[in-house]
Amino acid sequence: MAASSWRGAGLVQAVLRVWQVGPHVARERVIPFSSHLSFQRRCVSCVAGSAFSGPRLASASRNYGQGSALDHFLGSSQRDSSVTSCVPAVSMHRDEQDLLLVHHPDMPENPRVLRVVLLGAPNAGKSTLSNQLLGRKVFPVSKKVHTTRCQALGVITEKETQVILLDTPGIISPGKQKRHHLELSLLEDPWKSMESADLVVVLVDVSDKWTRNQLSPQLLRCLTKFSQIPSVLVMNKIDCLKRKSVLLELTAALTEGVVNGKKLEMRQAFHSQPGTRCPSPAVKDPNTLSVGNPQRIGWPHFKEIFMLSALSQEDVKTLKQYLLTQAQPGPWEYHSAVLTSQTPEEICANIIREKLLEHLPQEVPYNVQQKTAVWEEGPGGELVIQQKLLVPKESYMKLLIGPKGHVISQIAQEAGRDLMNIFLCDVDIHLSVKLLK
């Protein structure tokens, strides 16, 4: 694979500004700190079929460096015939990203396409899996639920095939959405995504003992309504299981003992494990539940089952190859240099929110409002970002700042590293915390 190496002397800085607003005067407390990042990065080249020029795109190509993804898109770099796939970068300029999204797809002679919707409970690992399939982290990932707040789109382009991934929020009930005052998108987006899907990937976290034994009623309703769309089951986080025999139990329960129209022969496998307990009636008799039965706990119409860890590139590679083979003849929707439909600002906000979820306890990160004040290209081609973090309570502010500014410093550094990998340029972040009154 053709690649060029470059040094990203990325300065990630954050300045803490704490506003305490009184009736007549605003007092400001500033806690400065900086952290320097210097490391070798590899910019993977991307093969594109046609050139597209313009002053903004040309300047971005210079920022990314010789051999970058955008260089190939502009036609200013030599193709390497040994390159069979690519992982494009995302432009840090919104207008460039917008132009790329509407640019005519550089389709080969016999294009193939597949639209895939990822469904599952909150925190099942949908975004982690999407990032691994794409080859670059563009979706936020956190151990806390509801990291993904609305539908996000990613694009895999390999040779003549384009796979469009729709990473949806975890499916929740209307009662939970109202009870916790969650965005309506968490309730509606998974259903909307199904309307244009060619394949559904249902993700189940097998490490979660409370949810792994059955598909949620909301998910089953969604599968039932769109039963004409082929679906596959992905059992995620299998590396967390101490007893692999649990996978047999879960397979029987989640599929009701039927895969691709054929009854699973589970009896011998279960007999070989004398200590194994059948978790549901589906294991004993997969034909006892009908499609309309409200007590249904599994889905007997999955075409395939995949058992993997979304953190493992090797595991995910098998699923990726399957998706590529399921693509059908049809026109591409995006240029091969498109990795995601998100704007650069959306990606940044999501990545910072991911760090807030990781570093702040309980409900605190869900009460932080983000406001981007500055987004511009610096004199050295670096991306300069200033974002305000608005919190409703002084106690939240203290937690966000941390002792001697340690927490907010860590958030800035981690977000900066992720954004450098997404945009393939140096990133200078300034975060400030403001108390809402």
Tab-separated table of C-alpha atoms in Angstrom:
chain	number	residue	atom	x	y	z
A	1	MET	CA	0.000	0.000	0.000
A	2	ALA	CA	1.393	3.381	-1.003
A	3	ALA	CA	1.837	5.699	1.954
A	4	SER	CA	3.705	8.821	2.906
A	5	SER	CA	5.025	9.597	6.371
A	6	TRP	CA	4.980	12.996	7.993
A	7	ARG	CA	5.552	14.493	11.419
A	8	GLY	CA	2.564	16.140	13.066
A	9	ALA	CA	3.942	18.565	15.609
A	10	GLY	CA	0.447	19.186	16.844
A	11	LEU	CA	0.100	21.680	19.634
A	12	VAL	CA	-3.010	20.902	21.662
A	13	GLN	CA	-3.753	23.704	24.061
A	14	ALA	CA	-6.686	24.518	26.259
A	15	VAL	CA	-7.397	27.644	28.239
A	16	LEU	CA	-9.908	27.393	31.042
A	17	ARG	CA	-12.043	30.435	31.410
A	18	VAL	CA	-14.589	30.308	34.203
A	19	TRP	CA	-17.187	33.039	34.077
A	20	GLN	CA	-19.077	33.948	37.240
A	21	VAL	CA	-21.750	36.343	36.104
A	22	GLY	CA	-23.241	38.713	38.652
A	23	PRO	CA	-25.986	41.279	38.224
A	24	HIS	CA	-23.588	44.081	37.300
A	25	VAL	CA	-20.181	42.603	36.518
A	26	ALA	CA	-18.656	39.442	35.084
A	27	ARG	CA	-15.499	38.152	36.734
A	28	GLU	CA	-13.205	35.809	34.857
A	29	ARG	CA	-10.738	33.264	36.211
A	30	VAL	CA	-8.194	31.901	33.716
A	31	ILE	CA	-6.210	28.687	34.207
A	32	PRO	CA	-3.760	28.227	31.295
A	33	PHE	CA	-2.037	24.995	30.390
A	34	SER	CA	-0.623	23.345	27.281
A	35	SER	CA	0.397	19.940	26.119
A	36	HIS	CA	2.614	19.194	23.124
A	37	LEU	CA	2.004	16.202	20.896
A	38	SER	CA	4.703	15.067	18.505
A	39	PHE	CA	4.550	11.722	16.776
A	40	GLN	CA	4.903	10.019	13.416
A	41	ARG	CA	1.687	9.678	11.428
A	42	ARG	CA	0.948	7.816	8.235
A	43	CYS	CA	-1.256	9.358	5.588
A	44	VAL	CA	-2.834	6.552	3.579
A	45	SER	CA	-3.248	7.349	-0.074
A	46	CYS	CA	-6.626	6.974	-1.752
A	47	VAL	CA	-7.202	6.115	-5.387
A	48	ALA	CA	-9.831	8.238	-7.111
A	49	GLY	CA	-11.113	7.999	-10.653
A	50	SER	CA	-11.436	11.661	-11.595
A	51	ALA	CA	-9.921	15.000	-10.704
A	52	PHE	CA	-11.805	17.903	-9.142
A	53	SER	CA	-10.030	21.194	-8.674
A	54	GLY	CA	-10.646	24.452	-6.919
A	55	PRO	CA	-8.705	26.928	-4.791
A	56	ARG	CA	-10.112	25.680	-1.478
A	57	LEU	CA	-9.490	22.041	-2.336
A	58	ALA	CA	-6.014	22.820	-3.595
A	59	SER	CA	-5.099	24.570	-0.347
A	60	ALA	CA	-6.408	21.618	1.630
A	61	SER	CA	-4.259	19.271	-0.429
A	62	ARG	CA	-1.169	21.275	0.493
A	63	ASN	CA	-2.144	21.031	4.158
A	64	TYR	CA	-2.538	17.286	4.016
A	65	GLY	CA	0.818	16.808	2.305
A	66	GLN	CA	2.088	14.928	-0.723
A	67	GLY	CA	0.392	11.582	-1.215
A	68	SER	CA	-2.620	12.423	0.911
A	69	ALA	CA	-6.149	11.242	0.204
A	70	LEU	CA	-7.164	14.639	-1.157
A	71	ASP	CA	-4.033	14.744	-3.336
A	72	HIS	CA	-5.273	11.680	-5.155
A	73	PHE	CA	-8.765	13.110	-5.350
A	74	LEU	CA	-7.375	16.225	-7.069
A	75	GLY	CA	-5.360	14.089	-9.458
A	76	SER	CA	-2.067	15.652	-8.345
A	77	SER	CA	-0.488	12.432	-7.155
A	78	GLN	CA	0.515	9.313	-9.047
A	79	ARG	CA	-1.637	6.259	-8.638
A	80	ASP	CA	-0.136	3.162	-7.105
A	81	SER	CA	-1.490	0.053	-8.799
A	82	SER	CA	-0.790	-1.955	-5.656
A	83	VAL	CA	-3.400	0.002	-3.717
A	84	THR	CA	-6.684	-1.940	-3.624
A	85	SER	CA	-8.506	0.038	-0.946
A	86	CYS	CA	-8.232	3.376	0.781
A	87	VAL	CA	-9.249	5.261	3.884
A	88	PRO	CA	-9.879	8.902	2.938
A	89	ALA	CA	-9.406	11.741	5.376
A	90	VAL	CA	-12.117	14.307	6.134
A	91	SER	CA	-11.518	17.916	5.111
A	92	MET	CA	-11.347	20.379	7.985
A	93	HIS	CA	-13.124	22.947	5.768
A	94	ARG	CA	-16.884	22.644	5.683
A	95	ASP	CA	-17.272	24.014	2.168
A	96	GLU	CA	-14.774	21.456	0.857
A	97	GLN	CA	-16.659	18.650	2.560
A	98	ASP	CA	-19.932	19.965	1.112
A	99	LEU	CA	-18.449	20.111	-2.394
A	100	LEU	CA	-17.151	16.579	-2.076
A	101	LEU	CA	-20.560	15.270	-0.978
A	102	VAL	CA	-22.319	16.683	-4.046
A	103	HIS	CA	-19.516	15.865	-6.510
A	104	HIS	CA	-20.392	13.282	-9.147
A	105	PRO	CA	-19.367	9.778	-7.999
A	106	ASP	CA	-16.288	8.397	-9.766
A	107	MET	CA	-17.953	5.068	-10.494
A	108	PRO	CA	-16.161	2.185	-12.214
A	109	GLU	CA	-17.670	0.388	-15.199
A	110	ASN	CA	-19.673	-2.093	-13.125
A	111	PRO	CA	-20.531	-0.352	-9.833
A	112	ARG	CA	-22.144	-2.168	-6.924
A	113	VAL	CA	-23.785	-0.654	-3.856
A	114	LEU	CA	-25.231	-1.727	-0.494
A	115	ARG	CA	-26.986	0.361	2.176
A	116	VAL	CA	-26.521	-1.134	5.632
A	117	VAL	CA	-28.357	-0.121	8.806
A	118	LEU	CA	-26.826	-1.004	12.171
A	119	LEU	CA	-29.429	-1.610	14.858
A	120	GLY	CA	-29.050	-2.568	18.488
A	121	ALA	CA	-29.527	-1.596	22.090
A	122	PRO	CA	-27.707	1.473	23.463
A	123	ASN	CA	-24.007	0.781	24.023
A	124	ALA	CA	-24.023	-2.448	22.011
A	125	GLY	CA	-20.944	-1.264	20.090
A	126	LYS	CA	-22.494	0.031	16.847
A	127	SER	CA	-20.192	3.041	16.529
A	128	THR	CA	-17.102	1.005	17.409
A	129	LEU	CA	-18.006	-1.508	14.727
A	130	SER	CA	-18.730	1.261	12.192
A	131	ASN	CA	-15.338	2.878	12.839
A	132	GLN	CA	-13.559	-0.447	12.366
A	133	LEU	CA	-15.413	-1.137	9.135
A	134	LEU	CA	-14.560	2.346	7.838
A	135	GLY	CA	-10.911	2.123	8.884
A	136	ARG	CA	-10.900	5.538	10.548
A	137	LYS	CA	-12.647	6.802	13.669
A	138	VAL	CA	-15.363	9.259	12.653
A	139	PHE	CA	-18.142	8.251	15.077
A	140	PRO	CA	-17.966	8.928	18.835
A	141	VAL	CA	-17.489	5.924	21.126
A	142	SER	CA	-18.123	5.766	24.852
A	143	LYS	CA	-18.932	3.216	27.548
A	144	LYS	CA	-21.923	5.361	28.491
A	145	VAL	CA	-25.255	5.026	26.676
A	146	HIS	CA	-26.625	7.403	24.026
A	147	THR	CA	-23.227	8.500	22.713
A	148	THR	CA	-24.709	8.540	19.208
A	149	ARG	CA	-27.578	11.044	19.302
A	150	CYS	CA	-28.719	10.897	15.694
A	151	GLN	CA	-28.188	8.980	12.492
A	152	ALA	CA	-24.673	9.243	11.064
A	153	LEU	CA	-23.472	8.026	7.676
A	154	GLY	CA	-20.172	6.401	6.727
A	155	VAL	CA	-18.956	5.208	3.318
A	156	ILE	CA	-16.747	2.214	2.492
A	157	THR	CA	-15.435	2.178	-1.083
A	158	GLU	CA	-13.368	-0.751	-2.326
A	159	LYS	CA	-12.757	-1.410	-6.002
A	160	GLU	CA	-16.173	-1.415	-7.729
A	161	THR	CA	-18.188	-1.691	-4.499
A	162	GLN	CA	-19.577	1.005	-2.216
A	163	VAL	CA	-21.117	0.144	1.170
A	164	ILE	CA	-23.027	2.908	2.950
A	165	LEU	CA	-23.226	2.472	6.723
A	166	LEU	CA	-26.004	4.097	8.724
A	167	ASP	CA	-24.917	4.184	12.368
A	168	THR	CA	-28.133	4.737	14.315
A	169	PRO	CA	-28.783	5.614	17.968
A	170	GLY	CA	-29.586	2.695	20.260
A	171	ILE	CA	-33.235	1.719	19.965
A	172	ILE	CA	-35.241	2.903	22.970
A	173	SER	CA	-38.884	2.910	23.989
A	174	PRO	CA	-41.086	6.039	23.756
A	175	GLY	CA	-41.517	5.895	27.549
A	176	LYS	CA	-37.763	6.051	28.129
A	177	GLN	CA	-37.414	8.915	25.667
A	178	LYS	CA	-40.038	10.958	27.523
A	179	ARG	CA	-38.916	9.950	31.005
A	180	HIS	CA	-35.310	11.015	30.474
A	181	HIS	CA	-36.127	13.982	28.183
A	182	LEU	CA	-33.984	12.536	25.388
A	183	GLU	CA	-33.864	13.913	21.857
A	184	LEU	CA	-36.646	12.729	19.573
A	185	SER	CA	-33.952	11.612	17.105
A	186	LEU	CA	-33.071	8.747	19.462
A	187	LEU	CA	-36.579	7.419	18.955
A	188	GLU	CA	-37.155	8.175	15.270
A	189	ASP	CA	-33.834	7.786	13.433
A	190	PRO	CA	-33.513	3.971	13.596
A	191	TRP	CA	-36.965	3.602	12.005
A	192	LYS	CA	-36.262	6.210	9.325
A	193	SER	CA	-32.999	4.489	8.403
A	194	MET	CA	-34.802	1.219	7.693
A	195	GLU	CA	-36.803	2.789	4.863
A	196	SER	CA	-33.751	2.912	2.578
A	197	ALA	CA	-31.839	-0.158	3.841
A	198	ASP	CA	-30.713	-3.110	1.721
A	199	LEU	CA	-29.404	-5.051	4.722
A	200	VAL	CA	-29.871	-4.839	8.483
A	201	VAL	CA	-27.081	-5.671	10.909
A	202	VAL	CA	-28.459	-6.385	14.394
A	203	LEU	CA	-25.779	-5.967	17.042
A	204	VAL	CA	-26.035	-7.676	20.437
A	205	ASP	CA	-23.611	-7.139	23.322
A	206	VAL	CA	-23.094	-10.685	24.631
A	207	SER	CA	-21.173	-9.382	27.640
A	208	ASP	CA	-24.304	-7.698	29.027
A	209	LYS	CA	-26.037	-10.357	31.131
A	210	TRP	CA	-29.181	-8.227	31.479
A	211	THR	CA	-29.954	-7.714	27.792
A	212	ARG	CA	-28.159	-10.416	25.818
A	213	ASN	CA	-30.782	-13.181	26.193
A	214	GLN	CA	-33.396	-11.504	24.021
A	215	LEU	CA	-33.938	-8.798	21.448
A	216	SER	CA	-35.806	-5.773	22.744
A	217	PRO	CA	-39.519	-5.408	21.873
A	218	GLN	CA	-38.729	-2.179	20.004
A	219	LEU	CA	-36.084	-3.907	17.887
A	220	LEU	CA	-38.375	-6.850	17.151
A	221	ARG	CA	-41.151	-4.480	16.092
A	222	CYS	CA	-38.738	-2.763	13.735
A	223	LEU	CA	-37.599	-6.083	12.208
A	224	THR	CA	-41.198	-7.253	11.870
A	225	LYS	CA	-42.348	-4.080	10.114
A	226	PHE	CA	-39.443	-4.306	7.640
A	227	SER	CA	-39.317	-8.106	7.430
A	228	GLN	CA	-38.709	-7.937	3.658
A	229	ILE	CA	-35.200	-6.526	4.304
A	230	PRO	CA	-32.507	-9.214	4.806
A	231	SER	CA	-30.875	-9.151	8.238
A	232	VAL	CA	-27.816	-10.653	9.924
A	233	LEU	CA	-27.008	-11.082	13.611
A	234	VAL	CA	-23.689	-9.862	14.987
A	235	MET	CA	-22.844	-11.091	18.486
A	236	ASN	CA	-20.344	-8.522	19.749
A	237	LYS	CA	-17.793	-8.508	22.601
A	238	ILE	CA	-17.292	-12.281	22.603
A	239	ASP	CA	-13.807	-11.691	24.020
A	240	CYS	CA	-15.493	-10.764	27.318
A	241	LEU	CA	-17.101	-14.188	27.744
A	242	LYS	CA	-15.436	-16.673	30.069
A	243	ARG	CA	-17.645	-19.578	28.917
A	244	LYS	CA	-17.904	-19.862	25.159
A	245	SER	CA	-20.800	-22.297	25.583
A	246	VAL	CA	-22.891	-19.239	26.424
A	247	LEU	CA	-22.700	-18.352	22.718
A	248	LEU	CA	-24.626	-21.527	21.889
A	249	GLU	CA	-27.377	-20.611	24.311
A	250	LEU	CA	-27.590	-17.074	23.001
A	251	THR	CA	-27.556	-18.195	19.373
A	252	ALA	CA	-30.518	-20.504	19.997
A	253	ALA	CA	-32.448	-17.813	21.878
A	254	LEU	CA	-31.767	-14.851	19.570
A	255	THR	CA	-32.522	-16.813	16.385
A	256	GLU	CA	-35.286	-19.001	17.853
A	257	GLY	CA	-33.209	-21.904	16.580
A	258	VAL	CA	-33.557	-20.940	12.909
A	259	VAL	CA	-30.952	-19.335	10.628
A	260	ASN	CA	-31.384	-18.784	6.890
A	261	GLY	CA	-34.537	-20.888	6.938
A	262	LYS	CA	-32.840	-23.908	8.489
A	263	LYS	CA	-33.307	-25.298	11.985
A	264	LEU	CA	-30.130	-25.234	14.049
A	265	GLU	CA	-28.887	-28.577	15.326
A	266	MET	CA	-28.010	-27.496	18.857
A	267	ARG	CA	-28.840	-30.655	20.807
A	268	GLN	CA	-25.452	-32.344	20.514
A	269	ALA	CA	-23.582	-29.161	21.372
A	270	PHE	CA	-25.683	-28.647	24.488
A	271	HIS	CA	-25.295	-32.258	25.594
A	272	SER	CA	-21.542	-31.830	25.432
A	273	GLN	CA	-21.890	-29.117	28.063
A	274	PRO	CA	-23.682	-30.781	31.030
A	275	GLY	CA	-23.615	-27.593	33.070
A	276	THR	CA	-25.292	-25.482	30.365
A	277	ARG	CA	-28.810	-24.243	31.100
A	278	CYS	CA	-31.256	-23.534	28.289
A	279	PRO	CA	-32.229	-19.866	28.722
A	280	SER	CA	-35.551	-19.826	26.889
A	281	PRO	CA	-38.327	-21.904	25.303
A	282	ALA	CA	-36.794	-21.055	21.933
A	283	VAL	CA	-33.925	-23.440	22.666
A	284	LYS	CA	-36.315	-26.320	23.365
A	285	ASP	CA	-38.709	-25.698	20.486
A	286	PRO	CA	-37.954	-22.934	17.984
A	287	ASN	CA	-41.361	-23.362	16.369
A	288	THR	CA	-43.437	-22.492	19.439
A	289	LEU	CA	-43.427	-18.725	18.765
A	290	SER	CA	-45.078	-17.133	15.757
A	291	VAL	CA	-44.133	-13.846	14.101
A	292	GLY	CA	-47.061	-12.036	15.709
A	293	ASN	CA	-46.508	-13.461	19.180
A	294	PRO	CA	-45.905	-10.582	21.617
A	295	GLN	CA	-43.726	-12.889	23.761
A	296	ARG	CA	-41.192	-13.341	20.990
A	297	ILE	CA	-37.602	-12.928	22.176
A	298	GLY	CA	-35.641	-13.705	19.004
A	299	TRP	CA	-35.796	-13.363	15.220
A	300	PRO	CA	-35.894	-16.561	13.110
A	301	HIS	CA	-35.160	-14.787	9.814
A	302	PHE	CA	-31.448	-13.900	10.144
A	303	LYS	CA	-29.473	-14.869	7.030
A	304	GLU	CA	-26.128	-15.185	8.821
A	305	ILE	CA	-24.578	-15.001	12.287
A	306	PHE	CA	-21.241	-13.357	13.077
A	307	MET	CA	-19.466	-13.725	16.415
A	308	LEU	CA	-16.758	-11.113	16.908
A	309	SER	CA	-15.138	-8.391	18.945
A	310	ALA	CA	-15.626	-5.005	17.277
A	311	LEU	CA	-12.216	-4.018	18.660
A	312	SER	CA	-10.510	-6.742	16.612
A	313	GLN	CA	-9.595	-5.787	13.065
A	314	GLU	CA	-9.306	-9.436	12.061
A	315	ASP	CA	-12.784	-10.258	13.364
A	316	VAL	CA	-14.336	-7.253	11.658
A	317	LYS	CA	-12.589	-8.040	8.377
A	318	THR	CA	-14.769	-11.153	7.956
A	319	LEU	CA	-17.957	-9.111	8.369
A	320	LYS	CA	-16.654	-6.421	6.025
A	321	GLN	CA	-15.964	-8.946	3.276
A	322	TYR	CA	-19.467	-10.317	3.697
A	323	LEU	CA	-20.974	-6.839	3.294
A	324	LEU	CA	-18.928	-6.243	0.149
A	325	THR	CA	-20.160	-9.511	-1.379
A	326	GLN	CA	-23.803	-8.618	-0.633
A	327	ALA	CA	-23.666	-5.438	-2.703
A	328	GLN	CA	-25.891	-5.420	-5.780
A	329	PRO	CA	-25.319	-3.778	-9.190
A	330	GLY	CA	-26.270	-0.134	-8.981
A	331	PRO	CA	-24.908	3.418	-9.120
A	332	TRP	CA	-22.747	4.785	-6.322
A	333	GLU	CA	-24.168	7.577	-4.196
A	334	TYR	CA	-20.863	9.212	-3.236
A	335	HIS	CA	-17.418	9.909	-4.610
A	336	SER	CA	-14.789	7.393	-3.490
A	337	ALA	CA	-13.051	10.125	-1.443
A	338	VAL	CA	-16.093	10.512	0.848
A	339	LEU	CA	-15.741	8.858	4.255
A	340	THR	CA	-18.704	10.391	6.089
A	341	SER	CA	-21.562	12.807	5.485
A	342	GLN	CA	-20.910	14.634	8.769
A	343	THR	CA	-19.583	18.179	8.717
A	344	PRO	CA	-16.143	18.794	10.281
A	345	GLU	CA	-17.811	20.751	13.091
A	346	GLU	CA	-20.201	17.891	13.840
A	347	ILE	CA	-17.331	15.428	14.007
A	348	CYS	CA	-15.417	17.695	16.384
A	349	ALA	CA	-18.411	18.272	18.654
A	350	ASN	CA	-19.112	14.531	18.796
A	351	ILE	CA	-15.505	13.660	19.613
A	352	ILE	CA	-15.344	16.228	22.429
A	353	ARG	CA	-18.680	14.975	23.752
A	354	GLU	CA	-17.270	11.456	23.722
A	355	LYS	CA	-14.438	12.608	25.982
A	356	LEU	CA	-16.903	14.372	28.278
A	357	LEU	CA	-18.839	11.121	28.626
A	358	GLU	CA	-15.673	9.205	29.406
A	359	HIS	CA	-14.212	11.586	31.979
A	360	LEU	CA	-17.283	12.946	33.779
A	361	PRO	CA	-19.482	10.925	36.176
A	362	GLN	CA	-23.156	9.985	35.967
A	363	GLU	CA	-25.460	12.624	34.470
A	364	VAL	CA	-22.870	15.427	34.328
A	365	PRO	CA	-21.758	15.036	30.673
A	366	TYR	CA	-25.364	14.941	29.458
A	367	ASN	CA	-25.854	18.436	30.924
A	368	VAL	CA	-22.885	20.061	29.181
A	369	GLN	CA	-23.763	22.301	26.239
A	370	GLN	CA	-21.146	22.821	23.535
A	371	LYS	CA	-20.708	25.981	21.505
A	372	THR	CA	-17.975	26.388	18.891
A	373	ALA	CA	-16.689	29.960	18.963
A	374	VAL	CA	-13.742	29.700	16.544
A	375	TRP	CA	-13.066	27.298	13.674
A	376	GLU	CA	-10.328	28.458	11.360
A	377	GLU	CA	-7.111	27.526	9.637
A	378	GLY	CA	-4.018	28.809	11.405
A	379	PRO	CA	-0.959	30.397	9.756
A	380	GLY	CA	0.849	27.054	9.639
A	381	GLY	CA	-2.080	25.155	8.146
A	382	GLU	CA	-3.217	23.847	11.530
A	383	LEU	CA	-6.868	23.697	12.540
A	384	VAL	CA	-7.644	26.143	15.355
A	385	ILE	CA	-10.730	25.319	17.415
A	386	GLN	CA	-12.208	27.249	20.310
A	387	GLN	CA	-15.187	25.663	22.002
A	388	LYS	CA	-17.169	26.794	25.036
A	389	LEU	CA	-18.509	24.178	27.442
A	390	LEU	CA	-21.584	25.520	29.217
A	391	VAL	CA	-22.713	23.889	32.486
A	392	PRO	CA	-25.760	24.608	34.708
A	393	LYS	CA	-24.102	24.033	38.106
A	394	GLU	CA	-20.889	25.153	39.766
A	395	SER	CA	-20.314	21.598	40.997
A	396	TYR	CA	-20.361	20.416	37.375
A	397	MET	CA	-17.860	23.110	36.510
A	398	LYS	CA	-15.450	21.925	39.200
A	399	LEU	CA	-15.736	18.333	38.013
A	400	LEU	CA	-15.126	19.372	34.421
A	401	ILE	CA	-12.049	21.423	35.270
A	402	GLY	CA	-10.653	18.876	37.712
A	403	PRO	CA	-7.725	19.341	40.137
A	404	LYS	CA	-5.291	21.865	38.640
A	405	GLY	CA	-7.171	21.646	35.330
A	406	HIS	CA	-6.249	17.988	34.854
A	407	VAL	CA	-9.628	16.742	33.562
A	408	ILE	CA	-10.208	19.435	30.946
A	409	SER	CA	-6.568	19.118	29.890
A	410	GLN	CA	-6.990	15.386	29.346
A	411	ILE	CA	-10.184	15.951	27.349
A	412	ALA	CA	-8.427	18.463	25.073
A	413	GLN	CA	-5.429	16.208	24.488
A	414	GLU	CA	-7.465	13.113	23.684
A	415	ALA	CA	-9.851	15.012	21.403
A	416	GLY	CA	-6.889	16.618	19.640
A	417	ARG	CA	-5.289	13.255	18.896
A	418	ASP	CA	-8.519	11.855	17.458
A	419	LEU	CA	-9.140	14.919	15.308
A	420	MET	CA	-5.603	14.840	13.930
A	421	ASN	CA	-6.265	11.312	12.711
A	422	ILE	CA	-9.601	12.305	11.151
A	423	PHE	CA	-8.487	15.506	9.401
A	424	LEU	CA	-4.817	14.565	8.895
A	425	CYS	CA	-3.607	17.975	10.007
A	426	ASP	CA	-2.310	19.568	13.213
A	427	VAL	CA	-5.026	20.601	15.658
A	428	ASP	CA	-4.931	23.423	18.207
A	429	ILE	CA	-7.839	23.154	20.662
A	430	HIS	CA	-8.922	25.787	23.177
A	431	LEU	CA	-11.649	24.766	25.607
A	432	SER	CA	-13.348	27.092	28.054
A	433	VAL	CA	-15.897	26.348	30.767
A	434	LYS	CA	-18.728	28.747	31.517
A	435	LEU	CA	-21.349	28.626	34.247
A	436	LEU	CA	-24.897	29.193	33.012
A	437	LYS	CA	-27.052	31.418	35.242
